[in-house]
Amino acid sequence: MPPIPSAALNARILPASTPAELLRNFCIIAHIDHGKSTLADRMLQLTGVVDARAMRAQYLDRMDIERERGITIKSQAVRMPWQVGETAYALNMIDTPGHVDFSYEVSRSLAACEGAVLVVDAAQGIEAQTLANLYMAMENDLTIIPVLNKIDLPAAQPEKFADELANLIGGEPDDCLRVSGKTGEGVLELLDKIVELVPPPVGDPNAPARAMIFDSVYDSYRGVITYVRVIDGQLSPREKIVMMSTRATHELLEIGVSSPEPTPSAGLGVGEVGYLITGVKDVRQSRVGDTVTNFGKPATTALGGYRDPQPMVFSGLYPIDGSDYPALRDALDKLKLNDAALVYEPETSVALGFGFRLGFLGLLHLEICRERLEREFNLDLISTAPNVIYKVTMEDRSTVTVTNPSEFPEGKIAEVSEPVVKATILSPSDFVGTIMEMCQNRRGTLLGMDYLSADRVELRYTLPLGEIIFDFFDQLKSRTRGYASLDYDISGEQVANLVKVDILLQGEQVDAFSAIVHRDKAYAYGVMMTGKLRELIPRQQFEVPIQAAVGSRIIARETIRAMRKDVLAKCYGGDISRKRKLLEKQKEGKKRMKQIGRVEVPQEAFIAALSSDGDSKDTKK
Amino acid sequence: MTPPATPATPWLLPEGVAVGASERDLGVYLHVPFCSVRCGYCDFNTYTATELGGGASQASYATTAIGEIALADAALRDAGLPAREVSTVFLGGGTPTLLPAHELARMLAAVADTWGLADGAEVTTEANPDSVTAPDLAALAAAGFTRVSFGMQSAVPEVLATLDRTHDPARVPDVVRWARDAGLAVSLDVIYGTPGESEDQWRRSIDAVLALEPDHISAYALVVEAGTKMAARVRRGELPMPDGDDEATKYELAATVFDAAGYGWYEISNFARRPQDRCRHNIAYWRSHDWWGIGPGAHSHLGGYRWWNVKHPRPYADRIAAGTLPLADGEHLTPAQREDERILLGIRLAEGLDVGAHLVGRLPGLVSDGLLQAAPARDGVALLTLRGRLLADTVVVRLTD
Ligand SMILES: Nc1nc2c(ncn2[C@@H]2O[C@H](COP(=O)(O)OP(=O)(O)O)[C@@H](O)[C@H]2O)c(=O)[nH]1
Ligand SMILES: C[S@@+](CC[C@H](N)C(=O)[O-])C[C@H]1O[C@@H](n2cnc3c(N)ncnc32)[C@H](O)[C@@H]1O
Ligand code: SF4
Ligand SMILES: [Mg+2]
């Protein structure tokens, strides 16, 4: 029988009146798939907040898409009672997103904790995100509890990876707990360890309230639900609160804790973690990192660390059926309620019609948004190749910020700078050569290389962000048979020899295909894109040149030969109706064609050229 | 408008079909849905004895078709159409000459007795080279046929084999001579673009056609029709798919050589030595004249109303026996559809198409694209160039969209 506190003991840990020394705030950090969500499930069960009947795998991953992809996009916090000796404690577990795209959210949820359970798959060892998250936890001065998970697996090598972990964070290999989220083995001990090792929160209960927002989610019934960690003071139901970055005031319609369903409470006190509902409808009004204070007794200084989410990756998003444009606009308006990092503005493309240019935190963010739009709003969408943000300085020293290649300025350019990242790649040492070659090809600079153990290596590179947003991750995975892992963090900007490659159809520029690439890659891009389009665009009654150009210089050229015959020259004995219906179909088809100059291109051709699976089939008759 | 499946009374033609009828010729198409074997490329409505399963017999076919002629006559009268003599009769198939000559003669006589044949009426039958003898041809001529169209297809044995043609190419000169001797005008059908056919082989077929000095030539680009044996062979990769560029080259070659030999084009696929050698029945289709199609699956047109008969010979015969017209379905064309058809069909003719004032503005663009001839365009007439004949679909879309 796990130590779930009795009712009498529980009375000491009621929300709003739990002494700080009985609180433990921790998060679980792990590389994707190392078992964070599963471990959280076991904790929910052992502490009795979710009974076995209601339990389903990855209980906290609520969005369908999370459950399907097995990833956690939105962090959540759960309050769990736990008894050690004769004392009841309230544990707040914060399930953080694991992916780099959401690193800002990760760092905010880390800042809400005093301790971090570092989960490492005992069959895989440390991976790139393990490191990235660990470094972030260390920066936040969290107490780290290393845990080797999945020890039930026959392939588990706890000894080997305990050594790796001890090397990494100091301490003895024996300090590493061994658990199985699957069987529950070791989880009880882990909960005890959390109580023992994670320091209780400290704060001034009498000061004006300061609570940090570490998550903000939109709920279609309740509006925005804001997750906070109280640092000082107290928040109470029905009081007026102030968001310190915007000075916006709201009334607390509800305040409570998740256990794991939202449970209203008498408020939240020092060190406590819970949720607020104010009736606002847009997560932008309740931003991650912001500080909440009392309206009547406001704090003077906000907690540090707030920053606006910075979109780093941009892509045009278009409905495949042009008449879906209003539906896409509505869907984005709704999605943004839920996603403070999403930015977008209308954009029009000759090739693709009306759409939007969206800014994302990273590639996964892009994929998730697109998938949610398609799935939850039932839209068929096409996205242009993602690009990063460029700063172009002209010779007259004026600067232009480019988030869409077709806006790249003409004229005298002094220099172009691009964002660069610090990337960490972990891999079995066998693949070091392959990885170095890949990074070299993508203009990477090696910063350092360390052996984590005899056969596992950590490589640190700076790389242009623009070089890794296309297919770097997929390539890395496929060239290392899935063994390498990658994490990266924006580290600054660099000047680079970048040019815009335009694609011209019979001399007319096709906006959706312009790309900003390094000068050395311009030719390859031109050859690839013109070749693709040649395969995809149906023959016209005249010859159509497809060119790739840098400025006015043509760097690659393909030709679609003229179509010579389309007439049906066959005896068809009086069945004129069939012939007319064929004409009606041809006219319909023509209406759906995009006209680029004199060239008629079915939108499907553009879509196929933009879809990344390169092996386009010859569709010409 | 869809007529009921089994009308209780003879079917009434919709109102309006009589409007302008006196300016339109009346033709009769007689479909004969029988062949001895089915060629691999053919999707015409035709049946071999085995395919028919011994039901509707070839022996009773002429009688059944004559039954439809009588019903057609009644329907035309009921619709208030003026009495018109028939200008052209065309027996097509299938292989009409699979029926004895006297049966074909009987069907022609029924047409003549019912409506009368105009002076100088054109009466054609299709024939396979191996389905007629000299006496057959003489009998047909004696019965009033004026023309025979032989399905020669190719002069090259390998090409004929790919087409599953059973006739011996050496027989073609014989049947042509017999037809001539009987006083019949001769047309030859040839197909270009058969899978595997070289340009040289096509040239040999062209030369062979010209050597026979027919009055008229139809040259068709092979179409791989869905559901045919040839389509299956192409799908399995046993035969290459005909290539549009190859067909274009072959068409240009044929058109140029025919023209040099005195056979001018008068319709995209049709060439004739003299104006009077043109197939008037065929031209009537392109000019949206009236014709009644007799036989299973036959299509008809009267003044903007098109309909077609049930496809299979057995229900066809049942309906005739029950005294009702064997219609499957039909459509009453809207003015816009009639206009589309006027352009779609008329553009194919060498006499050109008067496009009408509203479309004149589109002609210069088509001229500068090399699709229409400049001089007629200045008079508002769309007349295809050689290149335009091959790209007629483009021209039609650009004139009608
Ligand atoms: N055998 C075994 N599998 C586990 C264990 N923990 C998690 N898994 C599996 O590992 C995969 C990833 O787990 P998940 O909890 O979603 O990982 P997360 O991405 O870190 O949240 C899932 O298929 C889990 O079923 C464990 O202790 N033992
Ligand atoms: C009604 S068909 C049949 C005439 C006759 N039974 C014969 O085969 O000789 C008339 C002509 O259409 C042409 N034809 C038939 N099927 C064709 C196809 N799939 N593609 C092109 N032409 C075709 C042939 O040239 C044929 O002579
Ligand atoms: S003989 Fe003529 S109609 Fe009969 S199957 Fe062959 S091509 Fe078709
Ligand atoms: Mg998870």
CSV table of N, CA and C in Angstrom, one decimal, chain A residues 539 541-542 561-584 586-587 590 598 600 621, chain B residues 43-44 220-221 225 245 247-249 252 286 299 306 308 331 333 337 340-341 348 369 387 389-394 396-398 400-401:
chain,number,residue,atom,x,y,z
A,539,ARG,N,2.6,20.1,-70.5
A,539,ARG,CA,3.1,20.8,-71.7
A,539,ARG,C,2.0,21.8,-72.2
A,541,GLN,N,1.0,24.7,-75.5
A,541,GLN,CA,1.1,24.7,-76.9
A,541,GLN,C,2.3,25.4,-77.4
A,542,PHE,N,3.1,26.0,-76.5
A,542,PHE,CA,4.4,26.6,-76.9
A,542,PHE,C,5.5,26.1,-75.9
A,561,ARG,N,8.9,21.1,-73.4
A,561,ARG,CA,8.7,21.1,-74.9
A,561,ARG,C,7.2,21.4,-75.2
A,562,ALA,N,7.0,22.0,-76.3
A,562,ALA,CA,5.7,22.4,-76.7
A,562,ALA,C,4.8,21.1,-76.9
A,563,MET,N,3.6,21.2,-76.5
A,563,MET,CA,2.7,20.1,-76.8
A,563,MET,C,2.2,20.3,-78.3
A,564,ARG,N,2.3,19.2,-79.0
A,564,ARG,CA,2.0,19.3,-80.5
A,564,ARG,C,0.6,18.9,-80.8
A,565,LYS,N,0.0,18.0,-80.0
A,565,LYS,CA,-1.3,17.5,-80.4
A,565,LYS,C,-2.2,17.3,-79.2
A,566,ASP,N,-3.4,17.8,-79.3
A,566,ASP,CA,-4.4,17.5,-78.2
A,566,ASP,C,-5.7,17.1,-78.8
A,567,VAL,N,-5.8,17.2,-80.1
A,567,VAL,CA,-7.2,16.9,-80.7
A,567,VAL,C,-7.4,15.4,-80.7
A,568,LEU,N,-8.7,15.1,-80.6
A,568,LEU,CA,-9.1,13.7,-80.7
A,568,LEU,C,-9.4,13.4,-82.2
A,569,ALA,N,-8.5,12.7,-82.8
A,569,ALA,CA,-8.7,12.5,-84.3
A,569,ALA,C,-9.1,11.1,-84.4
A,570,LYS,N,-10.4,10.8,-84.1
A,570,LYS,CA,-10.9,9.4,-84.2
A,570,LYS,C,-12.3,9.5,-84.7
A,571,CYS,N,-12.7,8.5,-85.4
A,571,CYS,CA,-14.1,8.4,-85.8
A,571,CYS,C,-15.0,8.2,-84.6
A,572,TYR,N,-16.0,9.0,-84.3
A,572,TYR,CA,-16.8,8.7,-83.1
A,572,TYR,C,-18.3,8.7,-83.4
A,573,GLY,N,-18.6,8.4,-84.6
A,573,GLY,CA,-20.0,8.1,-84.9
A,573,GLY,C,-21.1,8.8,-84.1
A,574,GLY,N,-21.1,10.1,-84.1
A,574,GLY,CA,-22.3,10.8,-83.7
A,574,GLY,C,-22.4,11.0,-82.2
A,575,ASP,N,-21.5,10.5,-81.4
A,575,ASP,CA,-21.6,10.7,-79.9
A,575,ASP,C,-21.0,12.1,-79.6
A,576,ILE,N,-21.8,13.1,-79.9
A,576,ILE,CA,-21.3,14.5,-79.7
A,576,ILE,C,-21.4,14.9,-78.3
A,577,SER,N,-22.4,14.3,-77.6
A,577,SER,CA,-22.6,14.7,-76.2
A,577,SER,C,-21.3,14.4,-75.4
A,578,ARG,N,-20.7,13.3,-75.6
A,578,ARG,CA,-19.5,12.9,-74.9
A,578,ARG,C,-18.4,13.9,-75.2
A,579,LYS,N,-18.3,14.3,-76.4
A,579,LYS,CA,-17.3,15.3,-76.8
A,579,LYS,C,-17.5,16.6,-76.1
A,580,ARG,N,-18.8,17.0,-76.1
A,580,ARG,CA,-19.0,18.3,-75.4
A,580,ARG,C,-18.8,18.2,-73.9
A,581,LYS,N,-19.1,17.1,-73.3
A,581,LYS,CA,-18.8,17.0,-71.9
A,581,LYS,C,-17.3,17.1,-71.6
A,582,LEU,N,-16.6,16.5,-72.5
A,582,LEU,CA,-15.1,16.6,-72.4
A,582,LEU,C,-14.7,18.0,-72.4
A,583,LEU,N,-15.3,18.8,-73.4
A,583,LEU,CA,-14.9,20.2,-73.5
A,583,LEU,C,-15.3,20.9,-72.2
A,584,GLU,N,-16.5,20.6,-71.6
A,584,GLU,CA,-16.9,21.3,-70.4
A,584,GLU,C,-15.9,21.0,-69.3
A,586,GLN,N,-12.7,20.3,-69.7
A,586,GLN,CA,-11.5,21.0,-70.0
A,586,GLN,C,-11.6,22.5,-69.6
A,587,LYS,N,-12.8,23.0,-69.8
A,587,LYS,CA,-13.0,24.4,-69.4
A,587,LYS,C,-13.0,24.6,-67.9
A,590,LYS,N,-9.5,24.4,-66.8
A,590,LYS,CA,-8.7,25.6,-67.1
A,590,LYS,C,-9.0,26.7,-66.1
A,598,ARG,N,1.8,33.6,-69.6
A,598,ARG,CA,0.9,32.9,-70.6
A,598,ARG,C,0.8,31.4,-70.2
A,600,GLU,N,-0.2,28.1,-68.2
A,600,GLU,CA,-1.2,27.7,-67.4
A,600,GLU,C,-0.7,26.5,-66.6
A,621,LYS,N,1.4,13.3,-70.0
A,621,LYS,CA,1.0,12.3,-70.9
A,621,LYS,C,1.9,12.1,-72.1
B,43,ASP,N,-13.5,-0.1,-79.2
B,43,ASP,CA,-14.6,-0.1,-78.2
B,43,ASP,C,-15.9,0.3,-78.8
B,44,PHE,N,-16.1,0.1,-80.1
B,44,PHE,CA,-17.4,0.4,-80.7
B,44,PHE,C,-18.4,-0.6,-80.1
B,220,TYR,N,-7.0,8.2,-88.9
B,220,TYR,CA,-7.3,8.4,-87.5
B,220,TYR,C,-6.1,8.1,-86.6
B,221,ALA,N,-5.9,8.9,-85.6
B,221,ALA,CA,-4.9,8.6,-84.6
B,221,ALA,C,-5.4,7.5,-83.7
B,225,GLU,N,-8.5,3.0,-75.9
B,225,GLU,CA,-9.7,3.2,-75.2
B,225,GLU,C,-9.8,2.3,-73.9
B,245,ASP,N,3.6,13.2,-79.6
B,245,ASP,CA,4.6,13.9,-80.5
B,245,ASP,C,4.7,13.0,-81.8
B,247,GLU,N,2.4,10.9,-82.9
B,247,GLU,CA,1.2,11.1,-83.7
B,247,GLU,C,1.2,12.4,-84.5
B,248,ALA,N,1.7,13.4,-83.8
B,248,ALA,CA,1.7,14.7,-84.5
B,248,ALA,C,2.6,14.7,-85.8
B,249,THR,N,3.7,14.1,-85.6
B,249,THR,CA,4.6,13.9,-86.8
B,249,THR,C,4.0,13.1,-87.9
B,252,GLU,N,1.2,15.2,-89.6
B,252,GLU,CA,1.8,16.2,-90.5
B,252,GLU,C,2.3,15.6,-91.7
B,286,TRP,N,-20.6,17.5,-88.4
B,286,TRP,CA,-19.9,18.7,-87.9
B,286,TRP,C,-20.7,20.0,-88.1
B,299,HIS,N,-26.7,7.1,-81.9
B,299,HIS,CA,-27.0,8.5,-81.5
B,299,HIS,C,-27.7,9.2,-82.5
B,306,ARG,N,-30.5,15.8,-78.5
B,306,ARG,CA,-29.7,14.6,-78.8
B,306,ARG,C,-30.2,13.5,-77.9
B,308,TRP,N,-29.8,8.8,-77.5
B,308,TRP,CA,-29.1,7.6,-77.9
B,308,TRP,C,-29.9,6.4,-77.4
B,331,GLU,N,-30.6,14.5,-74.2
B,331,GLU,CA,-30.4,15.8,-73.6
B,331,GLU,C,-30.9,16.9,-74.5
B,333,LEU,N,-30.3,20.5,-75.5
B,333,LEU,CA,-29.2,21.4,-75.3
B,333,LEU,C,-29.7,22.8,-75.0
B,337,GLN,N,-25.0,25.5,-74.8
B,337,GLN,CA,-24.4,24.2,-75.2
B,337,GLN,C,-24.4,24.1,-76.7
B,340,ASP,N,-21.5,26.0,-77.9
B,340,ASP,CA,-20.3,25.3,-77.7
B,340,ASP,C,-20.1,24.2,-78.8
B,341,GLU,N,-21.2,23.5,-79.1
B,341,GLU,CA,-21.1,22.4,-80.1
B,341,GLU,C,-20.9,23.0,-81.5
B,348,ARG,N,-13.6,22.0,-86.9
B,348,ARG,CA,-12.9,20.9,-87.6
B,348,ARG,C,-12.9,20.9,-89.1
B,369,ASP,N,-0.6,32.8,-82.4
B,369,ASP,CA,0.0,31.6,-81.9
B,369,ASP,C,0.1,30.5,-83.0
B,387,ARG,N,-0.8,23.2,-87.8
B,387,ARG,CA,-0.5,23.1,-86.3
B,387,ARG,C,-1.8,23.2,-85.5
B,389,ARG,N,-4.7,22.3,-86.5
B,389,ARG,CA,-5.6,21.1,-86.6
B,389,ARG,C,-5.2,20.1,-85.5
B,390,LEU,N,-3.9,20.1,-85.1
B,390,LEU,CA,-3.4,19.1,-84.1
B,390,LEU,C,-3.7,19.7,-82.7
B,391,LEU,N,-3.9,21.0,-82.6
B,391,LEU,CA,-4.2,21.6,-81.3
B,391,LEU,C,-5.6,22.1,-81.3
B,392,ALA,N,-6.5,21.5,-82.0
B,392,ALA,CA,-7.9,22.0,-82.1
B,392,ALA,C,-8.6,22.1,-80.7
B,393,ASP,N,-8.2,21.2,-79.8
B,393,ASP,CA,-8.9,21.3,-78.5
B,393,ASP,C,-8.5,22.6,-77.8
B,394,THR,N,-7.2,23.0,-77.9
B,394,THR,CA,-6.8,24.2,-77.3
B,394,THR,C,-7.6,25.4,-77.9
B,396,VAL,N,-10.5,25.3,-79.3
B,396,VAL,CA,-11.9,25.3,-78.9
B,396,VAL,C,-12.1,25.8,-77.5
B,397,VAL,N,-11.2,25.4,-76.6
B,397,VAL,CA,-11.3,25.9,-75.2
B,397,VAL,C,-11.1,27.4,-75.2
B,398,ARG,N,-10.2,27.9,-76.0
B,398,ARG,CA,-9.9,29.4,-76.0
B,398,ARG,C,-11.1,30.1,-76.7
B,400,THR,N,-14.3,29.1,-76.4
B,400,THR,CA,-15.5,28.9,-75.6
B,400,THR,C,-15.5,29.2,-74.2
B,401,ASP,N,-14.2,29.4,-73.6
B,401,ASP,CA,-14.2,29.6,-72.1
B,401,ASP,C,-14.6,31.0,-71.7
